[in-house]
Coordinates of C-alpha atoms in Angstrom, one line a residue:
X1 CA 8.5 26.5 -32.6
X2 CA 6.7 28.5 -30.0
X3 CA 3.2 27.4 -31.3
X4 CA 4.3 23.7 -30.7
X5 CA 4.6 24.1 -27.1
X6 CA 2.1 25.3 -24.3
X7 CA 2.3 26.9 -21.1
X8 CA 0.4 24.9 -18.2
X9 CA -0.4 26.4 -14.8
X10 CA -1.2 23.8 -12.1
X11 CA -3.3 24.9 -9.1
X12 CA -3.1 24.8 -6.1
X13 CA 0.6 25.8 -6.0
X14 CA 0.7 28.0 -9.1
X15 CA 3.1 25.5 -10.6
X16 CA 4.1 26.4 -14.3
X17 CA 5.5 24.1 -16.8
X18 CA 5.9 23.9 -20.6
X19 CA 4.7 20.7 -22.6
X20 CA 4.4 19.9 -26.3
X21 CA 1.0 20.8 -27.9
X22 CA -1.4 17.7 -28.0
X23 CA -0.1 16.2 -24.7
X24 CA -2.2 14.0 -22.5
X25 CA -3.2 15.9 -19.5
X26 CA -2.5 12.9 -17.1
X27 CA 0.9 12.5 -18.5
X28 CA 1.5 16.2 -18.1
X29 CA 0.6 16.1 -14.4
X30 CA 2.7 13.0 -13.9
X31 CA 5.6 14.8 -15.5
X32 CA 4.9 17.8 -13.2
X33 CA 5.1 15.5 -10.1
X34 CA 1.4 15.6 -9.3
X35 CA 0.0 12.4 -8.3
X36 CA -3.7 11.8 -8.7
X37 CA -5.6 8.6 -8.4
X38 CA -6.3 6.6 -11.5
X39 CA -7.2 2.8 -11.4
X40 CA -8.2 1.9 -14.9
X41 CA -5.1 1.8 -17.0
X42 CA -6.2 5.3 -18.6
X43 CA -9.4 4.0 -20.1
X44 CA -11.5 6.5 -18.0
X45 CA -13.8 3.9 -16.5
X46 CA -12.8 4.6 -12.9
X47 CA -13.5 8.4 -13.1
X48 CA -11.0 9.1 -10.4
X49 CA -8.6 11.5 -12.2
X50 CA -10.9 14.4 -12.0
X51 CA -9.5 17.9 -12.8
X52 CA -11.1 21.3 -13.4
X53 CA -9.7 22.7 -16.8
X54 CA -9.9 26.5 -17.6
X55 CA -9.5 26.5 -21.2
X56 CA -11.0 25.3 -24.4
X57 CA -10.0 21.7 -24.9
X58 CA -11.1 18.7 -27.1
X59 CA -14.8 17.8 -26.7
X60 CA -15.5 15.5 -23.7
X61 CA -15.5 11.9 -24.8
X62 CA -18.5 9.5 -24.2
X63 CA -16.5 7.8 -21.5
X64 CA -16.1 11.3 -19.7
X65 CA -19.8 12.0 -20.1
X66 CA -20.7 8.8 -18.7
X67 CA -18.2 8.8 -15.6
X68 CA -18.7 12.6 -14.8
X69 CA -22.1 13.5 -16.0
X70 CA -23.2 16.6 -17.7
X71 CA -23.4 18.7 -14.4
X72 CA -19.7 18.3 -13.6
X73 CA -18.7 18.7 -17.2
X74 CA -20.6 22.1 -17.3
X75 CA -18.5 23.2 -14.3
X76 CA -15.2 22.5 -16.2
X77 CA -14.5 19.0 -14.9
X78 CA -12.7 16.5 -17.1
X79 CA -10.8 13.4 -16.8
X80 CA -7.1 13.9 -17.0
X81 CA -6.4 10.6 -18.6
X82 CA -8.9 11.3 -21.6
X83 CA -8.0 15.1 -22.1
X84 CA -5.6 16.3 -24.8
X85 CA -4.1 19.9 -24.4
X86 CA -4.3 22.1 -27.4
X87 CA -4.0 25.5 -25.8
X88 CA -2.3 27.2 -22.8
X89 CA -4.4 26.5 -19.8
X90 CA -4.8 26.4 -16.1
X91 CA -5.6 23.1 -14.4
X92 CA -7.0 22.9 -11.1
X93 CA -6.7 19.8 -9.0
X94 CA -9.9 19.4 -6.9
X95 CA -9.6 18.4 -3.2
X96 CA -11.0 14.9 -3.8
X97 CA -8.2 14.3 -6.4
X98 CA -5.2 15.4 -4.3
X99 CA -4.3 12.1 -2.7
X100 CA -1.0 13.3 -1.2
X101 CA -2.9 15.6 1.1
X102 CA -4.0 12.6 3.2
X103 CA -2.2 10.4 5.5
X104 CA -3.9 7.1 6.5
X105 CA -5.0 7.1 10.1
X106 CA -3.2 3.9 11.0
X107 CA 0.2 4.9 10.0
X108 CA 2.8 4.2 12.6
X109 CA 0.4 3.5 15.5
X110 CA 0.9 -0.3 15.5
X111 CA 4.5 -0.1 14.5
X112 CA 5.2 2.0 17.6
X113 CA 4.7 -1.2 19.7
X114 CA 7.6 -3.0 18.0
X115 CA 9.5 -3.0 21.3
X116 CA 7.0 -5.7 22.3
X117 CA 7.7 -8.0 19.3
X118 CA 8.6 -11.5 20.3
X119 CA 12.1 -11.0 19.1
X120 CA 15.2 -9.4 20.5
X121 CA 16.2 -6.2 18.7
X122 CA 19.4 -7.2 16.8
X123 CA 19.7 -5.3 13.6
X124 CA 22.4 -6.1 11.0
X125 CA 23.7 -2.6 11.3
X126 CA 25.3 -1.3 14.4
X127 CA 27.0 2.1 15.3
X128 CA 29.9 2.0 17.7
X129 CA 31.5 5.1 19.4
X130 CA 35.2 5.3 18.6
X131 CA 38.0 7.7 19.2
X132 CA 40.3 8.0 16.1
X133 CA 43.3 10.0 17.3
X134 CA 46.1 10.8 14.9
X135 CA 49.2 8.7 15.0
X136 CA 52.6 8.8 13.2
X137 CA 53.1 5.2 13.7
X138 CA 49.8 3.3 12.6
X139 CA 48.2 3.9 9.2
X140 CA 44.5 5.1 9.2
X141 CA 42.8 1.8 8.4
X142 CA 44.6 -0.1 11.2
X143 CA 43.6 2.6 13.7
X144 CA 39.9 2.3 12.6
X145 CA 40.0 -1.5 12.9
X146 CA 41.8 -1.3 16.3
X147 CA 39.1 1.1 17.7
X148 CA 36.3 -1.1 16.3
X149 CA 38.0 -3.8 18.4
X150 CA 36.5 -7.0 16.6
X151 CA 37.1 -9.0 13.6
X152 CA 35.8 -6.4 11.0
X153 CA 37.2 -5.3 7.6
X154 CA 36.6 -1.9 5.9
X155 CA 34.3 -1.6 3.2
X156 CA 36.3 -1.3 0.0
X157 CA 34.5 1.8 -1.2
X158 CA 35.2 3.5 2.2
X159 CA 38.9 3.3 2.0
X160 CA 38.7 6.2 -0.6
X161 CA 37.3 8.5 2.1
X162 CA 39.0 7.3 5.2
X163 CA 41.5 10.2 5.5
X164 CA 38.6 12.8 5.6
X165 CA 36.3 10.8 7.8
X166 CA 38.6 8.9 10.4
X167 CA 39.6 11.5 12.8
X168 CA 38.7 12.5 16.4
X169 CA 35.4 11.5 18.2
X170 CA 33.4 9.5 15.8
X171 CA 30.9 6.5 15.3
X172 CA 31.7 3.4 13.2
X173 CA 28.9 2.1 11.4
X174 CA 29.2 -1.6 11.4
X175 CA 27.5 -4.3 9.3
X176 CA 27.7 -7.3 11.5
X177 CA 26.4 -9.8 8.8
X178 CA 29.1 -8.9 6.4
X179 CA 31.6 -8.0 9.2
X180 CA 32.4 -4.7 7.6
X181 CA 33.0 -1.2 8.7
X182 CA 30.4 0.4 6.4
X183 CA 31.0 4.1 7.3
X184 CA 32.5 6.5 9.8
X185 CA 30.2 9.4 11.0
X186 CA 30.5 12.3 13.4
X187 CA 27.1 11.9 15.0
X188 CA 25.1 8.7 15.8
X189 CA 22.5 9.3 13.0
X190 CA 22.4 5.8 11.4
X191 CA 18.9 4.6 10.6
X192 CA 17.0 1.7 9.0
X193 CA 13.9 1.8 6.8
X194 CA 11.1 -0.8 6.4
X195 CA 8.8 -0.4 3.3
X196 CA 5.5 -2.2 2.6
X197 CA 5.0 -1.6 -1.1
X198 CA 1.2 -2.2 -1.6
X199 CA -0.7 -2.3 -4.7
X200 CA -2.2 1.0 -4.0
X201 CA 0.0 2.6 -1.4
X202 CA 3.6 2.6 -0.1
X203 CA 3.9 2.5 3.7
X204 CA 7.3 3.3 5.2
X205 CA 8.9 3.3 8.6
X206 CA 12.2 4.7 9.8
X207 CA 13.9 3.2 12.9
X208 CA 16.9 4.4 14.8
X209 CA 19.8 1.8 14.7
X210 CA 20.2 2.2 18.6
X211 CA 17.4 0.1 20.1
X212 CA 15.1 -0.1 17.1
X213 CA 13.2 3.0 18.1
X214 CA 10.5 4.2 15.5
X215 CA 11.5 7.7 14.4
X216 CA 9.0 8.4 11.7
X217 CA 6.3 6.8 9.6
X218 CA 4.4 7.8 6.4
X219 CA 2.3 6.5 3.5
X220 CA 2.1 7.7 0.1
X221 CA 0.0 6.7 -3.2
X222 CA 1.9 4.1 -5.1
X223 CA 2.8 5.9 -8.4
X224 CA 2.5 2.8 -10.4
X225 CA -1.3 3.0 -10.0
X226 CA -1.3 5.3 -13.0
X227 CA -0.7 2.3 -15.1
X228 CA -3.6 0.2 -13.6
X229 CA -5.6 -0.3 -10.4
X230 CA -4.4 -3.7 -9.9
X231 CA -1.3 -5.7 -10.6
X232 CA -2.8 -7.7 -13.5
X233 CA -3.6 -4.5 -15.3
X234 CA 0.0 -3.2 -14.6
X235 CA 1.4 -6.4 -16.1
X236 CA -0.9 -5.9 -19.1
X237 CA 0.5 -2.4 -19.5
X238 CA 4.1 -3.7 -19.3
X239 CA 3.3 -6.4 -21.9
X240 CA 1.6 -4.0 -24.3
X241 CA 4.1 -1.2 -24.3
X242 CA 7.7 -1.4 -25.5
X243 CA 9.1 0.2 -22.4
X244 CA 6.4 -0.8 -20.1
X245 CA 8.3 -2.8 -17.5
X246 CA 11.0 0.0 -17.4
X247 CA 8.4 2.7 -16.7
X248 CA 6.8 0.7 -14.0
X249 CA 10.2 0.1 -12.4
X250 CA 11.2 3.8 -12.6
X251 CA 7.9 4.9 -11.4
X252 CA 8.1 2.6 -8.3
X253 CA 11.5 3.7 -7.5
X254 CA 10.5 7.5 -7.6
X255 CA 7.8 6.6 -5.1
X256 CA 10.3 4.8 -2.8
X257 CA 12.7 7.7 -3.1
X258 CA 9.7 10.1 -2.2
X259 CA 8.8 8.3 0.9
X260 CA 12.3 7.9 2.1
X261 CA 12.8 11.6 1.8
X262 CA 9.5 12.1 3.8
X263 CA 10.6 9.7 6.5
X264 CA 14.0 11.3 6.8
X265 CA 12.8 14.9 6.9
X266 CA 10.2 14.0 9.8
X267 CA 13.1 12.3 11.8
X268 CA 15.5 15.2 11.0
X269 CA 17.7 12.8 9.0
X270 CA 19.2 12.8 5.6
X271 CA 19.0 9.9 2.9
X272 CA 22.7 9.4 3.5
X273 CA 21.9 8.3 7.0
X274 CA 20.0 5.1 5.8
X275 CA 22.2 2.0 6.0
X276 CA 19.7 -0.7 5.4
X277 CA 16.1 -1.2 3.8
X278 CA 13.7 -4.0 4.2
X279 CA 11.0 -4.3 1.4
X280 CA 7.8 -6.4 1.3
X281 CA 5.1 -6.4 -1.2
X282 CA 3.0 -8.7 -3.3
X283 CA 5.4 -10.8 -5.5
X284 CA 4.8 -8.7 -8.7
X285 CA 5.6 -5.4 -6.8
X286 CA 8.8 -7.0 -5.2
X287 CA 9.9 -8.2 -8.8
X288 CA 9.2 -4.6 -10.2
X289 CA 11.1 -2.9 -7.3
X290 CA 14.2 -5.0 -8.0
X291 CA 13.9 -4.5 -11.7
X292 CA 13.1 -8.2 -12.6
X293 CA 10.8 -8.8 -15.5
X294 CA 7.5 -9.7 -13.9
X295 CA 5.6 -10.8 -17.0
X296 CA 6.1 -14.5 -16.2
X297 CA 3.5 -14.1 -13.6
X298 CA 0.9 -12.7 -16.0
X299 CA 0.6 -16.0 -18.0
X300 CA 0.4 -19.7 -17.0
X301 CA 2.0 -21.3 -15.2
X302 CA 2.5 -18.0 -13.3
X303 CA 6.0 -18.7 -12.2
X304 CA 7.9 -16.0 -10.3
X305 CA 11.7 -15.5 -10.9
X306 CA 12.6 -15.4 -7.1
X307 CA 10.7 -16.3 -3.9
X308 CA 13.5 -16.8 -1.3
X309 CA 14.5 -14.1 1.2
X310 CA 17.6 -12.1 -0.2
X311 CA 19.9 -9.6 1.3
X312 CA 21.6 -7.8 -1.5
X313 CA 23.5 -4.6 -2.0
X314 CA 21.5 -1.7 -3.3
X315 CA 23.7 -1.5 -6.5
X316 CA 22.2 -4.8 -7.4
X317 CA 18.8 -3.0 -7.8
X318 CA 18.3 -1.9 -11.4
X319 CA 18.5 2.0 -11.7
X320 CA 19.5 2.2 -8.0
X321 CA 20.9 5.7 -8.6
X322 CA 17.2 6.9 -8.9
X323 CA 16.8 6.3 -5.0
X324 CA 19.6 8.7 -4.1
X325 CA 21.2 6.3 -1.6
X326 CA 24.6 4.8 -0.9
X327 CA 25.1 1.9 -3.3
X328 CA 26.6 -0.4 -0.8
X329 CA 23.7 -0.3 1.7
X330 CA 21.9 -3.6 2.3
X331 CA 18.4 -4.2 0.9
X332 CA 16.3 -7.0 2.4
X333 CA 13.7 -8.6 0.1
X334 CA 11.1 -10.7 2.0
X335 CA 10.5 -14.1 1.0
X336 CA 7.4 -15.0 -1.1
X337 CA 5.2 -18.2 -1.4
X338 CA 4.1 -18.0 -5.1
X339 CA 3.2 -15.5 -7.7
X340 CA 0.1 -14.6 -5.9
X341 CA 1.2 -15.0 -2.1
X342 CA 3.9 -12.5 -1.7
X343 CA 6.3 -11.1 0.9
X344 CA 3.6 -9.1 2.4
X345 CA 1.4 -12.1 3.1
X346 CA 4.6 -13.7 4.8
X347 CA 5.1 -10.5 6.8
X348 CA 1.4 -10.6 8.0
X349 CA 2.0 -14.1 9.1
X350 CA 5.3 -13.1 10.9
X351 CA 3.5 -10.1 12.7
X352 CA 1.1 -12.5 14.5
X353 CA 3.4 -15.4 15.0
X354 CA 1.0 -17.6 12.9
X355 CA 3.7 -20.3 12.6
X356 CA 3.8 -20.7 16.4
X357 CA 0.0 -20.9 17.1
X358 CA -1.2 -24.1 18.8
X359 CA -4.7 -23.7 17.3
X360 CA -5.7 -22.4 13.9
X361 CA -5.8 -18.6 13.4
X362 CA -7.1 -16.8 10.3
X363 CA -5.5 -13.5 8.8
X364 CA -7.6 -11.5 6.4
X365 CA -5.7 -8.8 4.5
X366 CA -8.4 -6.6 3.0
X367 CA -6.5 -4.9 0.3
X368 CA -6.5 -4.5 -3.4
X369 CA -4.6 -7.6 -3.8
X370 CA -6.1 -9.4 -0.7
X371 CA -4.8 -12.4 1.0
X372 CA -6.1 -14.9 3.5
X373 CA -3.9 -17.1 5.6
X374 CA -5.2 -19.9 7.9
X375 CA -2.7 -21.8 9.9
X376 CA -0.8 -22.9 13.1
X377 CA 2.6 -24.4 14.0
X378 CA 1.9 -27.4 11.9
X379 CA 1.1 -25.8 8.6
X380 CA -0.2 -22.6 6.9
X381 CA -2.6 -22.4 3.9
X382 CA -2.9 -19.2 2.0
X383 CA -5.1 -17.8 -0.9
X384 CA -5.4 -14.5 -2.8
X385 CA -8.4 -12.6 -3.8
X386 CA -8.3 -10.0 -6.5
X387 CA -10.7 -7.8 -4.7
X388 CA -9.7 -4.7 -6.5
X389 CA -9.3 -1.3 -4.6
X390 CA -12.9 -1.1 -3.2
X391 CA -12.0 -2.0 0.3
X392 CA -9.3 0.7 0.2
X393 CA -12.0 3.3 -1.0
X394 CA -10.5 4.0 -4.2
X395 CA -13.0 2.6 -6.8
X396 CA -16.0 3.8 -5.0
X397 CA -18.1 6.7 -6.6
X398 CA -17.3 9.0 -3.5
X399 CA -14.4 7.0 -2.4
X400 CA -10.9 8.0 -1.0
X401 CA -8.3 6.2 1.4
X402 CA -8.5 6.2 5.1
X403 CA -7.1 9.8 5.6
X404 CA -8.1 13.2 6.9
X405 CA -11.6 14.0 5.7
X406 CA -12.7 10.3 5.1
X407 CA -15.9 8.9 6.5
X408 CA -14.7 5.9 8.3
X409 CA -17.9 4.7 10.0
X410 CA -21.6 5.0 9.0
X411 CA -24.6 4.1 11.3
X412 CA -28.1 3.8 9.6
X413 CA -31.3 3.0 11.3
X414 CA -34.5 1.6 10.0
X415 CA -35.8 5.0 9.3
X416 CA -32.7 5.9 7.2
X417 CA -31.4 8.3 9.7
X418 CA -27.6 8.7 9.2
X419 CA -24.8 9.3 11.5
X420 CA -21.2 9.2 10.4
X421 CA -17.7 9.6 11.8
X422 CA -15.0 11.5 9.9
X423 CA -11.3 10.9 10.4
X424 CA -9.8 14.1 11.8
X425 CA -13.2 15.7 12.4
X426 CA -14.7 18.4 10.3
X427 CA -16.7 18.3 7.0
X428 CA -16.2 14.9 5.0
X429 CA -14.3 14.8 1.7
X430 CA -15.2 11.2 0.8
X431 CA -15.9 7.7 2.0
X432 CA -13.1 5.1 2.8
X433 CA -13.3 1.4 3.0
X434 CA -14.4 0.9 6.5
X435 CA -17.1 3.6 5.9
X436 CA -18.4 1.8 2.8
X437 CA -18.5 -1.6 4.7
X438 CA -20.6 -0.3 7.5
X439 CA -22.8 1.6 5.0
X440 CA -23.4 -1.7 3.1
X441 CA -23.8 -3.7 6.3
X442 CA -26.6 -1.4 7.7
X443 CA -28.4 -1.2 4.4
X444 CA -28.3 -5.1 4.1
X445 CA -29.4 -5.4 7.6
X446 CA -32.4 -3.3 7.3
X447 CA -33.3 -4.8 4.0
X448 CA -32.5 -1.7 1.8
X449 CA -30.1 -3.8 -0.1
X450 CA -31.8 -7.0 -1.2
X451 CA -30.4 -10.6 -1.3
X452 CA -29.4 -10.3 -4.9
X453 CA -27.6 -6.8 -4.1
X454 CA -30.2 -4.3 -5.6
X455 CA -30.7 -1.0 -3.7
X456 CA -34.3 -1.0 -2.6
X457 CA -35.4 2.7 -2.3
X458 CA -37.7 4.0 0.3
X459 CA -40.5 6.3 -0.9
X460 CA -40.5 7.8 2.7
X461 CA -37.0 9.1 2.6
X462 CA -35.0 11.5 0.4
X463 CA -31.9 9.7 1.0
X464 CA -32.4 7.6 -2.2
X465 CA -31.9 9.5 -5.4
X466 CA -31.1 8.5 -8.8
X467 CA -27.5 8.6 -7.9
X468 CA -27.9 6.2 -5.2
X469 CA -28.1 6.5 -1.3
X470 CA -26.9 9.8 0.0
X471 CA -24.7 9.5 3.2
X472 CA -23.8 13.4 3.4
X473 CA -25.5 16.1 1.5
X474 CA -23.8 18.7 -0.6
X475 CA -24.3 21.2 2.2
X476 CA -22.5 18.9 4.6
X477 CA -19.3 18.1 2.6
X478 CA -16.1 20.2 2.1
X479 CA -16.3 19.6 -1.7
X480 CA -19.9 20.9 -2.1
X481 CA -21.0 17.7 -3.7
X482 CA -22.9 14.9 -1.9
X483 CA -21.2 11.7 -0.7
X484 CA -23.3 8.8 -2.1
X485 CA -23.3 5.1 -2.1
X486 CA -24.4 3.8 -5.5
X487 CA -25.4 0.7 -7.2
X488 CA -21.8 0.5 -8.8
X489 CA -20.4 0.6 -5.3
X490 CA -22.6 -2.2 -4.1
X491 CA -21.3 -4.3 -7.1
X492 CA -17.7 -3.5 -6.4
X493 CA -17.9 -4.5 -2.7
X494 CA -20.2 -7.5 -3.6
X495 CA -17.6 -9.0 -5.8
X496 CA -14.8 -8.3 -3.2
X497 CA -16.6 -9.7 -0.4
X498 CA -17.6 -12.9 -2.4
X499 CA -14.0 -13.4 -3.4
X500 CA -12.9 -13.3 0.3
X501 CA -15.7 -15.5 1.5
X502 CA -14.8 -18.1 -1.2
X503 CA -11.1 -17.9 -0.2
X504 CA -11.9 -18.4 3.5
X505 CA -14.2 -21.3 2.7
X506 CA -11.4 -23.0 0.7
X507 CA -8.7 -22.5 3.2
X508 CA -10.9 -24.2 5.9
X509 CA -11.5 -27.2 3.7
X510 CA -7.7 -27.4 2.8
X511 CA -6.7 -27.2 6.5
X512 CA -9.4 -30.0 7.2
X513 CA -10.9 -28.0 10.1
X514 CA -14.2 -26.7 10.9
X515 CA -15.0 -22.9 11.3
X516 CA -15.5 -23.5 15.1
X517 CA -11.8 -24.6 15.4
X518 CA -10.5 -21.1 14.5
X519 CA -9.4 -19.4 17.7
X520 CA -8.3 -16.1 16.4
X521 CA -9.3 -13.8 13.4
X522 CA -7.0 -11.0 12.5
X523 CA -8.1 -8.1 10.2
X524 CA -5.4 -6.2 8.4
X525 CA -5.7 -3.4 5.8
X526 CA -5.9 0.3 5.1
X527 CA -9.0 1.1 7.1
X528 CA -10.0 3.7 9.6
X529 CA -10.1 2.8 13.2
X530 CA -13.5 1.6 13.5
X531 CA -14.3 -1.6 11.5
X532 CA -17.1 -3.7 13.1
X533 CA -16.6 -7.4 12.7
X534 CA -20.4 -7.9 12.9
X535 CA -20.7 -5.7 9.7
X536 CA -18.3 -8.2 7.9
X537 CA -20.5 -11.0 9.0
X538 CA -23.7 -9.3 7.9
X539 CA -22.5 -8.6 4.4
X540 CA -21.2 -12.3 4.3
X541 CA -17.4 -11.8 4.1
X542 CA -16.7 -13.7 7.3
X543 CA -18.7 -16.8 7.6
X544 CA -21.2 -16.4 10.5
X545 CA -20.1 -19.7 12.0
X546 CA -16.8 -18.4 12.9
X547 CA -17.1 -17.6 16.5
X548 CA -13.4 -16.7 17.1
X549 CA -12.1 -13.5 18.8
X550 CA -11.5 -10.9 16.1
X551 CA -9.0 -8.1 16.4
X552 CA -7.9 -5.3 13.9
X553 CA -4.1 -5.2 13.6
X554 CA -3.7 -2.3 11.0
X555 CA -0.8 -2.7 8.5
X556 CA 0.4 -6.2 9.6
X557 CA 2.7 -6.3 6.6
X558 CA 4.5 -3.2 7.9
X559 CA 4.8 -4.7 11.3
X560 CA 6.3 -7.9 9.9
X561 CA 8.7 -6.3 7.5
X562 CA 9.8 -4.1 10.4
X563 CA 10.4 -7.3 12.5
X564 CA 12.6 -8.7 9.8
X565 CA 14.6 -5.5 9.6
X566 CA 15.2 -5.5 13.3
X567 CA 16.0 -9.2 14.0
X568 CA 18.0 -11.9 12.4
X569 CA 15.7 -14.5 14.0
X570 CA 12.6 -12.9 12.5
X571 CA 14.3 -13.1 9.1
X572 CA 14.9 -16.8 9.6
X573 CA 11.2 -17.3 10.6
X574 CA 10.0 -15.3 7.7
X575 CA 11.8 -17.9 5.4
X576 CA 10.3 -20.7 7.4
X577 CA 6.8 -19.3 7.1
X578 CA 7.3 -19.1 3.2
X579 CA 8.6 -22.7 3.1
X580 CA 5.7 -24.1 5.1
X581 CA 2.9 -22.1 3.6
X582 CA 0.8 -24.0 0.8
X583 CA -0.8 -21.8 -1.8
X584 CA -4.4 -22.7 -2.5
X585 CA -5.1 -21.7 -6.1
X586 CA -8.9 -20.8 -6.1
X587 CA -9.1 -20.5 -9.8
X588 CA -7.9 -24.1 -10.4
X589 CA -11.0 -25.4 -8.7
X590 CA -13.9 -26.6 -10.9
X591 CA -16.5 -25.6 -8.4
X592 CA -15.1 -22.0 -7.7
X593 CA -17.3 -20.1 -10.2
X594 CA -20.3 -21.7 -8.8
X595 CA -19.3 -21.1 -5.1
X596 CA -18.3 -17.5 -6.1
X597 CA -21.8 -16.8 -7.6
X598 CA -23.4 -18.3 -4.5
X599 CA -21.2 -15.9 -2.3
X600 CA -22.5 -13.0 -4.2
X601 CA -25.8 -13.2 -2.5
X602 CA -26.6 -11.1 0.7
X603 CA -28.2 -14.0 2.7
X604 CA -28.5 -11.7 5.8
X605 CA -30.6 -9.1 4.0
X606 CA -33.3 -7.8 6.4
X607 CA -31.6 -9.6 9.4
X608 CA -31.9 -6.5 11.6
X609 CA -35.7 -6.8 11.6
X610 CA -35.9 -10.5 12.3

């Protein structure tokens, strides 16, 4: 029996586990709680799940040789998703693969201004100080209700614990929408959590019930990315595996539990102190979170099961016990518009009060499942762009999310001299989305990327190699390998920017306005702090004839879902936004393919020299 099981040691951390012989290494790491990026549904094409293997394993596959190259393979590098373990071994997770080491730089900064939101803070959950002295005349439940002093009832599941909880100086936790006494606690520790479940990351925010003060914030890697880099590939996984839907759901719940524990630890709270959660995400992620089959959105006519705003009990979430929370707490699900315009898009619109604008404003959410919304108080039009994870840094050859060690801005002159800015300072680890955009914009502007998207090497600079354009040499980085911008990176960003450019064009037509009519442009997404609007115009993502004031608003979906958590009026407005928004299906247009191909061109190539 012993020869059928292997001992695996995972570094850093010296974690030891026992697994069956012949196990897939990525599955082993997932089982051990190690999250590393993978964007290709385990086919090896993304090359992101790099590990160093210190043992004899099966021969590297052709996919590994293509993605890694012989030099890395000779150093022991393998792709975890393509490696089968036949011997005891030690696995080293290299720095560039340890995604949970990095926090995005924007986390919590914009949410800390929630006190300035255009809504009064009026959460569903309140905590009221009460004095529950003992009495020989009145039973405990009557004393509790008398102390609360309003028309409340006691939550049925609480009556079993009243005797032990209802005594002396306490706080009654009240659910005002249900008119229930939810709990009785000895300290005023009740908190509320807002979650933005993105395609690639999960952002979380923890608020004090009293006054809606932000207590903590965090972002983690969405664990469902191991089943595919975008939502469509995850639906494919669910459809082609007997337990695929259940695995996606359980994986997401594990991620949610993880981030809630992080939020509580940072705020010196416990999971039992959470009395309400608000959730937004794209429509597919929201279905997966609840436990509703999302396969209906993978095939025509792409109909979601639910799109309305829902306030439900946690126990109505499938497998809710995996979250480790009280089954009776409320869960707010943000309303969606369609299968491809989800609660996150509605939250973005809510964050900037798009439904109250007198003149048209444009929101561009540059995420994996990107959305664009154009509107004002008379109507909102929305479109989605399956941009892939390029703008978030993941699919780039040297890519990473906007966290510590990421190059967030690159400046290049006509002599190919390079300056860059690293989040957190120090030696760079990789390139995040904003850094990639600025690199592309400068190379396009000086003509080193042609109109068709080809890298045009200069014979007078050593920056261009067979691997692409070198932003940081091996000597400059913390990984000991160069950070490069490759032809593959150009293609990924080229396709993504074309999708957004087409979407914006279609929204302007649908709203029957001209580009000059747009008053504000809001940029949202997981970027670093420095993204230049001119860079987006140079690469052609934003039409050059849009002259509107542009501002970066960070995680707008996180702002919007936090507003809905803290305000009944904001919840009503969120539903109103969903109801007034019209989804523009880009794929349904006969001209879309031609317009998309036209948008692939870099028409501003060489513009810096003009």
